[in-house]
Coordinates of C-alpha atoms in Angstrom, one line a residue:
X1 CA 112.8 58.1 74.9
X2 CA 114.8 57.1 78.1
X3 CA 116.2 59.7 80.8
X4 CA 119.1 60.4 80.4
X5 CA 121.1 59.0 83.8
X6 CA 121.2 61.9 86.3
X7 CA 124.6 62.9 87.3
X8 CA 126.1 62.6 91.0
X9 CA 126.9 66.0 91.2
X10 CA 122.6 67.0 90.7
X11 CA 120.7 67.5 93.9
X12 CA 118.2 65.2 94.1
X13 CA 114.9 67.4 95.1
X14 CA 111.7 67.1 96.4
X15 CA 109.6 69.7 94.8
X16 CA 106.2 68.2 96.5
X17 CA 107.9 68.7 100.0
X18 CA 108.6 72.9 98.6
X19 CA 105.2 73.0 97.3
X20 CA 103.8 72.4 100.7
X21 CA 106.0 75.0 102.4
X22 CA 104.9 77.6 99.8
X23 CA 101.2 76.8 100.8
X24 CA 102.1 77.3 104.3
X25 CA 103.9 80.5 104.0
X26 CA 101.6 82.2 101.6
X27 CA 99.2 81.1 104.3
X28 CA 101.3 82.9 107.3
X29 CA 101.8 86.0 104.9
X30 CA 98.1 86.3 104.2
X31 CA 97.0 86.5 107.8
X32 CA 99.8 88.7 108.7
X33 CA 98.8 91.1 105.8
X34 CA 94.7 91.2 106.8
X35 CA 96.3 92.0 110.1
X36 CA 98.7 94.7 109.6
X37 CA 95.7 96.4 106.8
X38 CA 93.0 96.2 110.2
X39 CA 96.1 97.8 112.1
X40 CA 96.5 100.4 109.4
X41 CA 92.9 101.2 108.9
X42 CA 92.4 102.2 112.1
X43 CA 95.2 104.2 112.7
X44 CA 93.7 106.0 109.7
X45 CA 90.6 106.4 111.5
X46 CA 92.4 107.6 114.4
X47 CA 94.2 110.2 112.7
X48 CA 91.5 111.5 110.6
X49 CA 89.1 111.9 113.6
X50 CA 92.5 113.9 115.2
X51 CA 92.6 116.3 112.5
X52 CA 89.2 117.1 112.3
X53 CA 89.0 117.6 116.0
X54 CA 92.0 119.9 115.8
X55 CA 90.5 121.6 113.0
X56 CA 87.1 122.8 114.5
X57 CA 88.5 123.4 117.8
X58 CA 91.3 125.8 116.1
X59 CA 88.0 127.5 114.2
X60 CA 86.3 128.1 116.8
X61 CA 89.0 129.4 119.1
X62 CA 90.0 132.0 116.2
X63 CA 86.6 133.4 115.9
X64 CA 86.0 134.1 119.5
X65 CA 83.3 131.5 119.9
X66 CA 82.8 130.9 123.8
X67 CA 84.7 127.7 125.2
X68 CA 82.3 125.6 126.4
X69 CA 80.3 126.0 122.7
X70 CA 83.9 125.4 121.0
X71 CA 84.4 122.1 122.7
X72 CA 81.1 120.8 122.7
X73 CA 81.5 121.2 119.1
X74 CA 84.9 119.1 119.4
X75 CA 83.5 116.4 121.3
X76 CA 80.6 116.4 118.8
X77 CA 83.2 116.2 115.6
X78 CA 85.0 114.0 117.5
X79 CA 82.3 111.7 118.1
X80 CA 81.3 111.5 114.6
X81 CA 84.4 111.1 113.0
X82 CA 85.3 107.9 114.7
X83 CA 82.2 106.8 114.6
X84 CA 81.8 107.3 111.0
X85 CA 85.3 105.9 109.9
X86 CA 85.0 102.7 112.4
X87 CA 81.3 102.1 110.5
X88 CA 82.9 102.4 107.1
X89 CA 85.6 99.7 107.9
X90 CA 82.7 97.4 109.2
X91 CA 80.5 97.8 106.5
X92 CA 83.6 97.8 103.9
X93 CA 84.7 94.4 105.6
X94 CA 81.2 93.1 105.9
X95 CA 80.3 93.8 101.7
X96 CA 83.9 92.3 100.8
X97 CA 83.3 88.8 103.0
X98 CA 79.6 88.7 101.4
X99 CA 81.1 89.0 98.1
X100 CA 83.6 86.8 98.7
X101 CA 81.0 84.2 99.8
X102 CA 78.9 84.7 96.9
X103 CA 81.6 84.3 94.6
X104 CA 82.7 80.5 96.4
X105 CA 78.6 79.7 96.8
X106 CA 78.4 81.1 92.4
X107 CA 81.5 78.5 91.6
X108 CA 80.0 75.6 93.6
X109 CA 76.7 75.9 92.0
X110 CA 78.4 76.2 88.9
X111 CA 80.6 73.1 89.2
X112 CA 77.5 71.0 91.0
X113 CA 75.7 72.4 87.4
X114 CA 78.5 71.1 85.6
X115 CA 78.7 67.5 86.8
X116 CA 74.7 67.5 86.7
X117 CA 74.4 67.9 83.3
X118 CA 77.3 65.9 82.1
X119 CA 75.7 62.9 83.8

């Protein structure tokens, strides 16, 4: 069958070109959103650790617990908190790249597999 003859008043376009940009700004968007979810995470942290901190030193100052014991006990909560929540990120990130590498190392062998035994 021929094409039928494109009209004047049809925009020409270049859909490779707006391919390209797509890949580019999915790109952009990507590494702004891992960003903003790091940003996020912590502040999480941050606040959680807050609370606690607020928590204990609020318990201990309603039940007449000397000071020096009540905010030892906040430093100590304090201390833990962050730590904890800043290990669980780490580990969290660190288990999520290491699957993400063996899921890319899984389809390589796969595909080198598949060209192997077609040969």
């Amino acid at each position: 069958m021929r094409k039928a003859p494109s009209h004047p008043i049809h925009l020409c376009r270049d859909f490779g070109r707006d391919a390209e940009m797509e890949r580019i700004i999915e790109a952009r968007v990507a590494i702004r959103a891992e960003a903003e979810a790091i940003r996020w995470r912590l502040r999480l942290i941050v606040i959680e650790t807050a609370i606690l901190t607020i928590m204990v030193l609020l318990a201990g100052w309603l039940l007449d617990q000397p000071l020096a014991s009540v905010l030892r006990s906040g430093l100590l909560v304090c201390a833990g908190a962050s730590t904890s929540g800043i290990l669980l990120v780490g580990l969290s990130g660190g288990v999520s790249m290491g699957l993400s590498r063996l899921a890319h190392w899984k389809a390589a062998r796969e595909a080198i597999d598949h060209w192997t035994k077609r040969k």
